[in-house]
Amino acid sequence: MWTTNLKILGIVLGTLALYTMIANSIPQVQSEVPRALSLGADVTPEQLVQAGEQVFNGIGGCTTCHGLGTRAPNLLTDEKGQGPIGARCGKRESGKDCKSYLYESLTQPRAFVVTGYEPIMPEMSRTLSPQQIWAVIAYLESQGGTVTVSASDVPASTSSTSSTSSTPSTGGGSGGSGGGGGLAGGSTDPMAIIHAAGCIGCHKIGTEGAAVGPDLTHVGARLTAAGIREAILLPDAKVTKGFEKFAGIMPKTFGDQLTANQLEGLIRFLAARK
């Protein structure tokens, strides 16, 4: 009797040890949730520029393309003899000052595409809050120009529901979603997440989207769920053949922006598209 019980106990402990070892061998992706910007009514241009620099070099993922001189225009350095972005942004589009042009570039990037570059930039208002958008604009204006963004441009809270398609005037900013609790207001509807994350800016899925990145219509036929998870969290780990020149464009911030439920639901949805 005791011998039998000891054998059972040994089998149970051995099984638990095996599963523990397997679990610990799986690479873990750890992300820090980016701090939400809290910019008061008395925020100064200097504070906006400082906040914008953090977004530009961090959660915004801007340095993935800007600064290489190949995928997108240089912003912090000279671009074809025209100086950094702050020195040239007011001359890009007729009738638009620097602030208006930069706002359009971030929220409607396909409205005006700089000659020589492809329309690969996603709508940043889908992933950044209005405060982050305006802070980035201030930072970009400071690169060789004069900062004209003021507290009156920045919405009072991230819950603003104003349309992102409006053009800013001398005050009163607007912006899209980008607060806490995941993208798309925390929705677990895969297509809502795909739209909120700006995926269709580069990927086709069904009848929607652009052909900058791999087509996702039948992605489940070529990638396993594990492969899809890796592609979302570590997009540069493996580059699909034929898209090498676009390597590095996909943001590496979805581990921060999606909740666990959103991520797993999105993976299941894509894996089922055979």
Backbone as a ProteinNet text record, in pm:
[ID]
protein_1_A
[PRIMARY]
MWTTNLKILGIVLGTLALYTMIANSIPQVQSEVPRALSLGADVTPEQLVQAGEQVFNGIGGCTTCHGLGTRAPNLLTDEKGQGPIGARCGKRESGKDCKSYLYESLTQPRAFVVTGYEPIMPEMSRTLSPQQIWAVIAYLESQGGTVTVSASDVPASTSSTSSTSSTPSTGGGSGGSGGGGGLAGGSTDPMAIIHAAGCIGCHKIGTEGAAVGPDLTHVGARLTAAGIREAILLPDAKVTKGFEKFAGIMPKTFGDQLTANQLEGLIRFLAARK
[TERTIARY]
83.7	0	86.7	180.8	267.6	356.3	398.5	483.8	410.5	283.6	200.8	180.5	149.2	128.2	254	368.2	495.1	524.4	489.3	509.6	422.5	293.6	202.5	253.1	297.3	349.9	471.6	558.1	677.9	644.1	540.6	498	442	358.3	299	407.1	501.2	608.4	696.7	723.1	804.9	736.8	604	527.1	527	504.2	505.7	641.7	748.2	883.4	908.7	858.4	877.9	807	679.8	604.7	664.7	714.8	780.4	904.3	980.2	1101.4	1067.3	962.6	921.1	873.6	792.4	740	851.9	952.8	1063.3	1154	1147.5	1233.2	1173.8	1043.4	978.4	1018.3	1070.1	1108.8	989.5	1010.2	904.7	927.9	821	829.4	774.5	860.5	819	818.9	711.2	698.6	651.3	703	654.3	547.2	433.7	326.9	372.4	371.5	418.4	332.7	398.2	325.4	243.7	118.8	33	81.1	75.7	115.4	6.6	45.7	-48.5	-0.3	-55.1	-12.7	-121.9	-93.5	-193	-215.2	-309.6	-345.6	-231.9	-136	-24.8	104.1	91.2	210.2	287.2	418.3	503.8	554	596.2	653.8	772.1	852.6	968.6	925.7	818.8	768.5	710.7	643.7	589.7	701.2	806.2	919.8	985.2	1002.9	1064.2	979.3	848.6	758.1	758.4	759.7	759.2	883.7	996.5	1121.9	1114.6	1053.4	1039.1	948.7	839	747.7	816.1	884.4	950.9	1052.1	1129.5	1235.5	1188.5	1062.6	1012.3	889.3	775.4	651.1	605.9	644.4	603.1	665.2	784	850.7	898.6	912.1	944.5	1082.3	1177.8	1314.5	1329.5	1225.2	1230.8	1252.1	1191.4	1201	1268.3	1239	1294.3	1436	1526	1665.4	1753.5	1691.5	1767.3	1796.4	1709.9	1729.6	1687.2	1621.6	1580	1429.5	1375.3	1233.3	1145.6	1196.8	1118.3	1212.7	1161.3	1246.9	1316.9	1440.7	1509.6	1433.7	1418.7	1346.5	1437.2	1533.1	1618.4	1746.1	1772.8	1891.8	1850.9	1948.1	1920.2	1857.9	1766.9	1702.6	1718	1813.5	1835.6	1858	1937.3	1973.6	1867.2	1757.7	1647.3	1648.1	1746.2	1754.3	1667.3	1667.6	1581.7	1435.3	1346.3	1203.8	1148.4	1195.6	1143.8	1171.4	1275.6	1312.8	1236.4	1177.6	1113.9	965.6	913.5	775.2	672.3	703.1	608.3	609.5	697.7	709.5	665.5	618.8	583.9	456.7	351.2	221.8	174.3	126.8	75.8	-44.1	-40.2	-151.6	-146.4	-43.8	-32.3	93.8	74.8	192.6	253.7	362.9	436.8	350.1	280.5	199.4	90.3	23.9	-83.9	-30.5	84	143.4	183.2	246.5	290	171.1	65.9	-54.3	-112.8	-121.3	-172.5	-82.8	48	142.5	128.7	94.7	80.9	-55.5	-159.1	-294.6	-351.9	-302.9	-346.1	-222.8	-134.3	-5.5	-12.7	-125	-135.4	-190.5	-225.7	-277.9	-169.3	-46.4	65.8	187.9	236.3	352.4	470.9	579.2	698.4	751.7	782.6	833.5	956.2	953.6	1066.8	1045.7	933.4	905.8	770.4	755.8	630.4	537.6	407	310.5	300.4	404.4	408	378.7	367.9	347.5	203.8	186.1	50	-7.5	-137.3	-201.8	-168.6	-85.8	-36.8	-144.6	-252.9	-361.7	-433	-404.5	-463.9	-390.2	-265.2	-185.8	-133.4	-134.7	-89.4	-207.8	-200	-305.3	-292.3	-395.9	-385.9	-270	-248.9	-137.5	-4	11.2	135.5	155.2	47.6	54.7	106.6	44.9	84.6	223.9	263.1	398.3	501.4	473	564.3	573.8	461.3	462.1	551.5	538.8	623.2	770.5	800.1	939.2	993	913.4	958	974.4	884	899.7	1029.9	1072.1	1194	1320.4	1307.4	1423.9	1449.9	1509.5	1543.5	1438.6	1329.3	1223.1	1175.7	1059	999.9	880.4	874.9	764.9	640.8	536.2	411.5	300	323.7	224.5	216.8	95.7	75.4	-24.9	-47	-141.8	-281.4	-317	-451.4	-473.3	-364.4	-376.3	-402.1	-355.5	-357.3	-490.4	-563.6	-690.9	-670.4	-774.2	-764	-746.4	-797.2	-786.8	-776.9	-730	-714.2	-846.5	-955	-1086.4	-1151.9	-1075.3	-1129.9	-1179.8	-1297	-1354.5	-1365.4	-1294.4	-1298.5	-1239.7	-1284.9	-1236.3	-1091.6	-1013.1	-873	-854.4	-960.3	-944.4	-946.6	-978.5	-982.3	-842.8	-826	-697.1	-690.1	-577.5	-567.9	-555.5	-611.2	-591.6	-494.3	-517.8	-425.5	-450.7	-550.4	-576.7	-677.3	-701.7	-803.4	-761.8	-687.1	-641.5	-748.1	-727.6	-814.7	-729.4	-783.3	-702.8	-786.5	-723.8	-792.9	-769.9	-799.7	-785.8	-640.7	-610.2	-472	-453	-559.6	-547	-508.9	-535.7	-499	-601.3	-575.4	-669.7	-669.9	-560	-552	-604.8	-582	-630.9	-780.6	-841.2	-984.8	-1070.7	-1028.7	-1105.5	-1112.2	-1016.2	-1015.3	-1098.8	-1155.5	-1238.9	-1158.4	-1223.9	-1159.8	-1203.7	-1275.9	-1314	-1187.8	-1142.6	-1016.1	-1008.2	-1115.7	-1110.1	-1105.3	-1169.2	-1160.9	-1017.3	-950.7	-810.6	-722.9	-747.3	-667.7	-680.2	-801.1	-819.4	-754	-771	-716	-563.3	-505.4	-359.7	-299.3	-384.4	-334.5	-276	-309.7	-252.1	-281.4	-404.6	-442.1	-369.1	-292.6	-209.5	-97.8	-62.9	45.4	5.3	-94.1	-132.4	-272.8	-288.5	-421.7	-483.2	-611.7	-686	-825.1	-851.2	-973.8	-968	-1069.1	-1075.3	-1016	-972.3	-918.6	-766.6	-710.3	-569.1	-479.6	-351.4	-248.6	-152.1	-73.4	16.5	161.6	184.6	321.5	385.4	309.9	357.7	287.1	320.3	258.1	106	38	-107.5	-149.3	-246.4	-291.8	-420.1	-470.4	-597.9	-595.4	-484.8	-472	-345.2	-314.8	-190.1	-182.5	-297.5	-298.4	-253	-249.9	-206.4	-54.3	14.6	160.6	229.3	155.2	214.7	131.8	199.2	129.9	92.2	14.7	-21.2	103.9	201.5	327	400.6	399.2	465.7	398.2	265.3	190.6	219.7	225.4	257	395.2	491.1	625.3	626.1	549.6	545.9	486.8	394.1	332.4	425.2	483.8	564.5	709.2	764	903.4	907.7	854.7	837.1	964.6	1079.6	1204.8	1272.7	1213.8	1276.6	1287.9	1181.6	1181.4	1111.5	1175.5	1119.6	1070.7	946.2	887.9	964.4	994	1067	993.3	1067.1	1008.5	977.9	986.8	957	1078.4	1195.7	1318.1	1341.5	1305.5	1333.3	1244.9	1138.5	1050.7	1077.3	1182.6	1215.5	1237.6	1179.2	1195.7	1085.5	997.5	890.3	781.5	749.3	640.2	677.4	588.8	617.1	641.5	727.7	759.2	688.3	580	514.7	382.7	344.4	213.6	208.9	324.1	328	289.6	312.2	273.3	127.1	83.6	-45.1	-164.2	-141.2	-250.9	-261.1	-382.8	-400.5	-376.1	-358.5	-334.7	-451.5	-574.5	-692.8	-698.7	-662.5	-662.8	-559.7	-440.4	-332.4	-370.1	-417	-449.9	-569.8	-668.2	-783.1	-743.3	-653.6	-606	-527.8	-445.7	-367.1	-460.8	-561.1	-655.9	-728.3	-767.5	-838	-752	-627.5	-538	-498.8	-476.7	-438	-549.7	-673.9	-787.5	-809.8	-737	-753.1	-663.3	-714.6	-638.8	-650.1
-121.4	0	125.7	129.8	247	259	141.2	142.1	201.2	162.6	214.4	365.1	411.4	555.4	635.6	579.6	650	659.5	553.2	556.2	663.9	670.4	772.4	911.8	931.7	1062.8	1099.6	999.6	1026	1066.9	998.2	1031.7	1173.1	1209.4	1343.3	1450.3	1429.9	1529	1538.7	1425.2	1426.6	1501.4	1480.3	1550.6	1700.1	1741.3	1884.5	1945.6	1872.9	1924.1	1942	1845.3	1853.3	1974.3	1996.4	2110.2	2242.5	2245.3	2366.9	2398.2	2295.7	2315.7	2366.7	2308.6	2352.3	2496.7	2531.9	2668.5	2769	2734.2	2826.9	2840.8	2742.8	2749.9	2834.6	2868.8	2950.5	3096.2	3163.9	3304.6	3390.4	3478.7	3567.2	3707.6	3771.5	3909.6	3999.4	4081	4168.8	4312.2	4383	4520.4	4608.6	4727.9	4825	4908.2	4923.2	5005.5	5150.9	5219.8	5357	5447.3	5540.4	5634	5730.3	5751.6	5846.2	5987.7	6072.6	6211.2	6285.5	6361.4	6444.8	6588.3	6659.4	6795.5	6891.7	6972.9	7064.3	7185.9	7269	7389.2	7490	7476.8	7572.1	7511.9	7404.6	7341.3	7440.1	7435.6	7528.2	7460.9	7541.7	7483.9	7392.4	7429.2	7347.7	7210.3	7206.6	7079.2	6993.7	7059.5	6986.9	6925	7002.2	6953.1	6833.8	6843.7	6734.4	6607.7	6624.2	6508.9	6450.3	6538.5	6492.8	6415.1	6456.2	6384.1	6241.2	6224.2	6090.7	6002.7	6060.8	5984.8	5949.9	6047.1	6028.1	5914.6	5910.9	5810.1	5682.3	5681.5	5566.1	5506	5525.3	5459.9	5494.7	5612.1	5652	5568.3	5511.1	5428.5	5506.1	5638.1	5723.7	5694.8	5659.1	5638.7	5511.7	5430.3	5309.4	5344.7	5454.4	5494.2	5629.2	5723.8	5858.5	5865.9	5911	5920.6	5827.4	5734.6	5642.8	5703.8	5800.5	5866.7	5784	5670	5582.4	5556.8	5516.8	5484.4	5606.8	5706	5825.4	5944.1	6065.5	6184	6194.9	6246.8	6278.9	6391.9	6382.8	6486.6	6567.1	6503.3	6571.5	6624.9	6582.6	6628.7	6684.7	6729.9	6791.8	6691.6	6740.4	6660.7	6733.1	6686.5	6738.7	6889.7	6936.7	7077.5	7171	7116	7198.8	7214.9	7153.7	7165	7062	7059.4	6967.7	7005.6	6922.9	6939.2	7073.1	7125.4	7253	7369.1	7356	7463.3	7455.1	7340.6	7323.2	7289.8	7258.4	7210.2	7312.8	7442.4	7544.4	7570.6	7501.6	7523.2	7401	7298.5	7174	7186.7	7237.1	7245.7	7390.2	7432.8	7568.7	7590.7	7699.2	7733.5	7668.5	7589.2	7523.3	7570.8	7615.5	7650.7	7522.1	7537.7	7421.1	7331.6	7390.8	7313.3	7235	7299.3	7233.2	7119.5	7142.1	7039.3	6917.2	6940.5	6829.2	6751.7	6824.2	6757.8	6666.5	6718.1	6638	6517.5	6537.4	6429.6	6315.3	6348.5	6246.4	6178.4	6252.8	6197.1	6156	6216.7	6181.1	6174.1	6080.9	6079.6	6061.7	6010.7	5992.4	6115.5	6217.8	6339.5	6409.8	6401.2	6462	6372.7	6311.3	6223	6292.1	6304.5	6371.9	6296.3	6369.4	6310.1	6223.3	6104.4	6014.1	5907.7	5917.2	5820.6	5754.8	5635.1	5561.9	5593.5	5578.6	5609.7	5496.1	5479.7	5367.2	5408.4	5536.8	5580.1	5554.1	5493.3	5469	5596.8	5597.6	5710.6	5702.4	5793.4	5785.1	5814.5	5878.2	5905.3	5777.3	5666.9	5539	5477.6	5513.3	5451.4	5549.9	5678.6	5779.1	5862.5	5908.7	5994.5	6134.9	6217.4	6355.9	6431.1	6408.2	6474.1	6434.2	6305.4	6258.8	6316.3	6324.2	6381.7	6524.4	6606.1	6747.1	6765.8	6678.9	6686.9	6656.4	6558	6525.5	6642.8	6707.1	6823.3	6932.7	6958.9	7060.9	7024.2	6896.7	6851.6	6868.5	6832.9	6845.7	6991.7	7077.7	7221.4	7274.9	7220.2	7268.9	7231.5	7141.7	7098.9	7196.1	7309	7409.5	7514.4	7510.1	7607.8	7665.6	7727.3	7789.7	7707.3	7679.7	7601	7689.2	7654.7	7731.4	7655.9	7527.6	7451	7509.3	7528.1	7583.3	7498.2	7532.2	7458.1	7457.1	7560.6	7567.7	7462.6	7406.8	7302	7165.4	7146.4	7014.5	6990.6	6883.4	6852.7	6832	6856.2	6847.9	6705.7	6606.1	6468.3	6375.3	6251.3	6152.4	6095.3	6133.1	6079.5	6161.5	6256.9	6340.3	6254.9	6287.7	6210.9	6294.1	6406	6491.9	6419	6451.5	6385.9	6420.4	6321.3	6344.9	6400.6	6413.8	6459.4	6610.9	6680.8	6826	6883.7	6998.1	7065	7168.6	7172.2	7265.1	7408.5	7498.1	7640	7692.5	7812.3	7865.9	7810.2	7723.7	7663.4	7553	7479.1	7374.6	7252.4	7160.1	7040.7	6934.6	6835.2	6719.1	6597.3	6481.3	6361.1	6237.7	6122.4	5994.5	5921.7	5792.5	5711.6	5684.8	5650.6	5620.5	5613.6	5603.5	5599.4	5461.8	5433.6	5307.2	5201.2	5077.4	4969.4	4908.1	4918.5	4858.5	4948.2	4905.8	4981.6	4959.2	5041.4	5030.3	5031.8	5111.3	5122.8	4993.9	4903.8	4777.2	4669	4697.3	4600.1	4474.8	4359.1	4234.4	4190.8	4276.4	4249.5	4261.3	4151.7	4154.2	4263.6	4284.2	4385.9	4526.1	4546.2	4676.7	4702.6	4598.6	4611.7	4639.7	4567.2	4584	4726.2	4781.5	4919.3	5017.9	4996	5088.7	5088.3	4973.4	4962.1	5013.3	5042.7	5093.4	4985.9	4859	4747.9	4759.7	4806.1	4811.9	4924.4	5004.8	5104.2	5038.4	4914.6	4843	4704.3	4643.1	4505.8	4498.1	4413.2	4384.1	4272.3	4283	4174.6	4175.3	4076.9	4077.8	4186.5	4270.3	4377.9	4508	4510.5	4632.8	4632.3	4751.3	4763.5	4792.9	4813.1	4844.8	4727.2	4727.5	4615.6	4647.2	4723.8	4755.3	4634.2	4570.3	4451.9	4327.5	4210.7	4084.7	4086.9	4020.9	4009.6	3919.5	3964.8	3889.3	3810.1	3816.5	3752.2	3603	3536.3	3392.7	3365.9	3453.5	3441.6	3312	3258.8	3134.9	3014.1	3027.2	2917.1	2907.3	3014.2	3012.2	3031.1	3076.2	3094.8	3025.5	2966.9	2909.1	3021.4	2987.6	3087.9	3143.4	3057.3	3102.5	3198	3168.4	3255.5	3390.5	3391.7	3517.5	3600.4	3534	3605.2	3670.8	3597	3650.5	3768.7	3756.9	3864	3992.5	3979.1	4097.1	4159.4	4075	4125.4	4153.8	4072.8	4088.5	4089.9	4194.9	4196.8	4184.3	4213.3	4204.1	4068.4	3979.3	3849.5	3769.6	3773.1	3704.9	3794.9	3819.7	3907.2	3822.2	3842.1	3766.2	3793.6	3687.4	3700.3	3793.2	3885.6	3981.4	4115.3	4120.9	4245.2	4294	4249.9	4284.8	4435.8	4507.9	4652.1	4727.6	4661.2	4724.7	4676.8	4599	4548.1	4663.8	4653	4756.2	4859.5	4857.1	4956.8	4927.8	4800.4	4766.5	4804.1	4874.9	4915.9	4795.6	4816.2	4710.8	4737.5	4812.8	4860.3	4790.8	4691.7	4629.9	4548.9	4505.3	4438.8	4532.8	4661.9	4764.2	4804.3	4810.2	4871.9	4777.3	4648.4	4551.9	4487.1	4462.2	4383.5	4237.5	4154.2	4011.5	3949.3	3985.4	3931.6	3975.2	4102.2	4150.9	4077.2	4061.2	3995	3851.7	3776.5	3636.6	3623.5	3711.4	3708.2	3739.7	3835.7	3872.4	3758.1	3690.9	3576.5	3465.7	3433.9	3328.1	3364.3	3490.8	3537.2	3522	3564.3	3557.7	3413.4	3332.7	3193.4	3114.5	3158.6	3089.4	3128	3229.2	3273.8	3189.2	3075.2	2978.3	3007.6
0	0	0	101.2	108.7	-14.9	-61.8	-181.9	-301.3	-316	-426	-413.2	-290.3	-267.5	-296.5	-255.6	-280	-430.1	-503.4	-648.9	-713	-668.5	-722.6	-692.3	-564.2	-524.8	-608	-634	-713.8	-855.3	-912.2	-1049.4	-1054.8	-954.1	-950.1	-938.8	-844.9	-826.1	-950.1	-1013.2	-1134	-1247.3	-1260.5	-1364.3	-1340.8	-1214.9	-1181.9	-1210.4	-1177.1	-1200.7	-1349.8	-1430.4	-1574.9	-1633.2	-1595.2	-1647.4	-1601.4	-1477.2	-1427.2	-1509.2	-1541.1	-1620.6	-1760.4	-1821.1	-1954.5	-1951.3	-1850.3	-1838.7	-1822.9	-1743.9	-1720.1	-1841.2	-1932.3	-2051	-2161.5	-2150.3	-2252.6	-2235	-2339.9	-2327.4	-2289	-2195.1	-2149.3	-2202.5	-2243.8	-2290.6	-2182.4	-2125.2	-2017	-2066.6	-2041.7	-2087.2	-1973.9	-1971.7	-1876.3	-1943.7	-1879.1	-1935.2	-1932	-2046.3	-2049.9	-1962.8	-1895.2	-1810.5	-1895.6	-1855.9	-1926.6	-1897.7	-1999	-1978.6	-1902.7	-1805.6	-1731.8	-1744	-1841	-1870.2	-1827.8	-1729.2	-1676.2	-1764	-1722.3	-1798.7	-1803.8	-1711.9	-1708.1	-1763.1	-1842.6	-1898.1	-1985	-1974.7	-2050.5	-2178.3	-2275.5	-2397	-2366.4	-2267.7	-2230.7	-2180.6	-2102.4	-2051.1	-2163.3	-2258.4	-2372.8	-2456.5	-2478.2	-2557.4	-2487.4	-2356.7	-2282.1	-2288.1	-2272.2	-2279.7	-2420.5	-2520.3	-2659.4	-2696	-2641.7	-2667.7	-2615.3	-2498	-2439.9	-2526.6	-2576.3	-2661.8	-2794.1	-2853	-2982.1	-2975.5	-2870.2	-2856.6	-2788.1	-2741.6	-2669	-2730.9	-2664.1	-2702.8	-2844.8	-2894.7	-3029.2	-3139	-3111.4	-3211	-3332.5	-3319	-3433.5	-3492.5	-3405.2	-3453.1	-3535.6	-3541.4	-3624	-3770.3	-3813.5	-3955	-3974.6	-3889	-3905.6	-3849	-3934.8	-3895	-3975.5	-4047.9	-4132.4	-4269	-4309	-4437	-4556.2	-4530.5	-4640	-4638.6	-4523	-4515.6	-4499.2	-4428.8	-4397.7	-4384.5	-4398.3	-4389.3	-4254.2	-4257.2	-4132.5	-4064.2	-3934.8	-3861	-3769.9	-3707.6	-3610.8	-3673.3	-3795.3	-3867.1	-4002.9	-4077.9	-4207.7	-4305	-4384.2	-4489	-4621.5	-4702.6	-4837	-4839.3	-4741.7	-4738.3	-4685	-4631.9	-4582.7	-4431	-4365.6	-4220.3	-4150.7	-4016.2	-3941.1	-3956.3	-3906.3	-3931.6	-3885.8	-3774	-3724.4	-3817.3	-3899.5	-3992.2	-4123.7	-4153.4	-4284.5	-4278.4	-4159.3	-4150.6	-4196.8	-4184.6	-4226.1	-4375.2	-4447.6	-4591.7	-4672.8	-4605.2	-4672.4	-4756.9	-4695.7	-4763.3	-4765.7	-4879.5	-4893.7	-4801.3	-4726.6	-4639.1	-4502.1	-4475.2	-4344.5	-4274.1	-4149.1	-4070.3	-4014.9	-3943.9	-3895.5	-3807.7	-3713.2	-3619.5	-3692.1	-3785.5	-3859.8	-3945.9	-4007.6	-4092	-4009.6	-3895.8	-3812.7	-3755.9	-3719.3	-3668.8	-3776.9	-3898.3	-4009.3	-4035.2	-4029	-4056.1	-3956.4	-3833.2	-3730	-3732.4	-3763.8	-3756.7	-3892.2	-4001.5	-4138	-4228.7	-4201.6	-4271.6	-4422.6	-4472.9	-4617.7	-4689.4	-4613.8	-4676.3	-4757	-4710.2	-4782.3	-4759.5	-4865.7	-4856.2	-4922	-4848.8	-4900.9	-5022.3	-5126.2	-5250.2	-5223.2	-5279.1	-5263.7	-5157.3	-5084.1	-4977.6	-4999.6	-4943.3	-4956.6	-4838.9	-4858.4	-4751.8	-4649.7	-4569.6	-4475.6	-4331.9	-4305.6	-4167.5	-4121.5	-4004.3	-3952.3	-3891.8	-3871.4	-3804.1	-3655.3	-3608.3	-3471.4	-3367.8	-3410.1	-3316.1	-3275.3	-3342.6	-3304.5	-3186.4	-3168.4	-3061.9	-2958.1	-2989.2	-2893.3	-2846.3	-2723.4	-2669	-2727.9	-2717	-2765.4	-2699.4	-2568.9	-2500.7	-2561.8	-2592.5	-2652.6	-2792.1	-2869.2	-3003.9	-2998.5	-2911.7	-2905	-2846.1	-2756	-2700.4	-2809.2	-2894	-3003.6	-3100.9	-3130.1	-3220	-3163.4	-3034.9	-2970.7	-2982.9	-2959.8	-2969.4	-3110.9	-3210.7	-3348.8	-3389.3	-3342.2	-3370.8	-3314	-3200.2	-3133.7	-3209.7	-3306.1	-3383.4	-3498.1	-3464.6	-3565.1	-3586.9	-3509.5	-3526.6	-3394.8	-3398.1	-3279.7	-3233.6	-3105.8	-3050.4	-3039.3	-3111.5	-3107	-3035.4	-3003.4	-2927.7	-2787	-2739.4	-2605.2	-2529.4	-2405.2	-2321.7	-2382.5	-2458.1	-2516.2	-2625.2	-2680.7	-2782.1	-2720.2	-2598.2	-2535.8	-2465.1	-2501.1	-2434.2	-2285.6	-2209.8	-2063.9	-2014.6	-2090.3	-2044.5	-2162.7	-2137.3	-2243.8	-2289.5	-2223.7	-2262.8	-2372.1	-2425.4	-2532.2	-2647.7	-2698.2	-2809.1	-2935.3	-2938.6	-3056.3	-3175.6	-3292.7	-3413.3	-3438.7	-3481	-3510.7	-3650.5	-3725.5	-3862.9	-3875.8	-3769.1	-3777.1	-3776	-3836.1	-3840.4	-3730.8	-3654.2	-3543.5	-3589.9	-3512.3	-3539.2	-3435.3	-3381.5	-3283	-3145.4	-3129.2	-2999	-3014.3	-2903.4	-2904	-2980.5	-2916.4	-2985.2	-2987.3	-3069.9	-3072.6	-3096.1	-3064	-3082.1	-3068	-3095.4	-3091.3	-2962.3	-2963.6	-2844.5	-2816.7	-2691.4	-2657.6	-2509.8	-2430.9	-2287.1	-2238.8	-2109	-2051.4	-2083.7	-2032.9	-2050.4	-2187.7	-2260.4	-2392.3	-2501.9	-2626.1	-2740.8	-2759.3	-2843.3	-2875.6	-2750.1	-2651.6	-2529	-2449.4	-2473	-2401.9	-2467.7	-2585.4	-2655.9	-2689.8	-2686.9	-2727.3	-2867.1	-2937.5	-3076	-3162.1	-3223.8	-3298.7	-3404.5	-3481.4	-3586.2	-3527.2	-3412.5	-3346.2	-3302.1	-3252.4	-3211.3	-3332	-3440.7	-3562.7	-3616	-3613.1	-3659	-3563	-3433	-3333.6	-3335.1	-3361.9	-3364	-3494.5	-3591.8	-3719.1	-3808.3	-3782.6	-3860	-4009.1	-4041.6	-4183.3	-4256.5	-4183.4	-4250.2	-4329.6	-4290.9	-4358.7	-4407.2	-4342	-4375.6	-4434.9	-4534.7	-4586.6	-4503.6	-4478.2	-4415.2	-4478	-4559.4	-4637.7	-4743.4	-4747.2	-4847.3	-4796	-4671.4	-4612.2	-4609.7	-4599	-4570.6	-4688.8	-4655.3	-4754.5	-4766.5	-4873.9	-4902	-4869.6	-4763.5	-4723.7	-4656.7	-4565.5	-4495.5	-4545.4	-4489.9	-4532.7	-4518.9	-4612.1	-4610.3	-4493.9	-4415	-4299.1	-4325.4	-4448.4	-4479.1	-4446.6	-4479.6	-4453	-4372.4	-4278.4	-4202.8	-4123.8	-4081.2	-4005.1	-4084.6	-4217.1	-4302.2	-4308.2	-4271.6	-4280.1	-4145.3	-4043.9	-3912	-3805.1	-3709.4	-3594.8	-3498	-3396.7	-3295.5	-3229.2	-3203.5	-3141.8	-3234.8	-3364.2	-3460.2	-3471.7	-3463.5	-3467.5	-3343.4	-3227.9	-3103.2	-3113	-3165.6	-3181	-3278	-3386.1	-3486.4	-3429	-3335.4	-3273.8	-3169.5	-3084.6	-2973	-3012.3	-3103.4	-3145.9	-3298.2	-3359.6	-3505.5	-3587.4	-3527.9	-3603.2	-3588.2	-3507.1	-3483.8	-3613.1	-3693	-3822.7	-3923	-4035	-4138.5	-4254.9	-4293.4	-4404.2	-4533.9	-4606.3	-4731.4	-4827.3	-4885.4	-4978.4	-4914.8	-4780.1	-4709.4	-4630.5	-4670.6	-4597.4	-4589.4	-4695	-4694.6	-4595.1	-4548.1	-4451	-4308.7	-4291.4	-4157.7	-4061.2	-3942.9	-3840.7	-3838.4	-3938.4	-3943.9	-3840.8	-3822.7	-3730.3	-3588.1	-3517.4	-3379.2	-3288.4	-3190.1	-3093.5	-2961.1	-2967.6	-2845.2	-2814.5	-2895.2	-2872	-2743	-2695.1	-2565.6	-2453.5	-2474	-2376.5	-2393.9	-2519.3	-2549.8	-2541.6	-2560.5	-2556.1	-2418.6	-2374	-2252.2	-2287.6	-2185.6	-2210	-2285.6	-2247.6	-2315.1	-2461.3	-2487.4	-2624.3	-2709.1	-2653.9	-2727.2	-2762	-2664.3	-2689.4	-2783.3	-2769.4	-2858.9	-3001.2	-3018.2	-3150.9	-3213.2	-3133.2	-3183.7	-3229.5	-3149.6	-3189	-3318.6	-3331.5	-3449.9	-3574.5	-3567	-3682.5	-3714	-3610.4	-3632.4	-3701.2	-3682.6	-3743.1	-3889.3	-3935.5	-4074.3	-4163.9	-4205.3	-4285.6	-4434
[MASK]
++++++++++++++++++++++++++++++++++++++++++++++++++++++++++++++++++++++++++++++++++++++++++++++++++++++++++++++++++++++++++++++++++++++++++++++++++++++++++++++++++++++++++++++++++++++++++++++++++++++++++++++++++++++++++++++++++++++++++++++++++++++++++++++++++++++++++++++++++

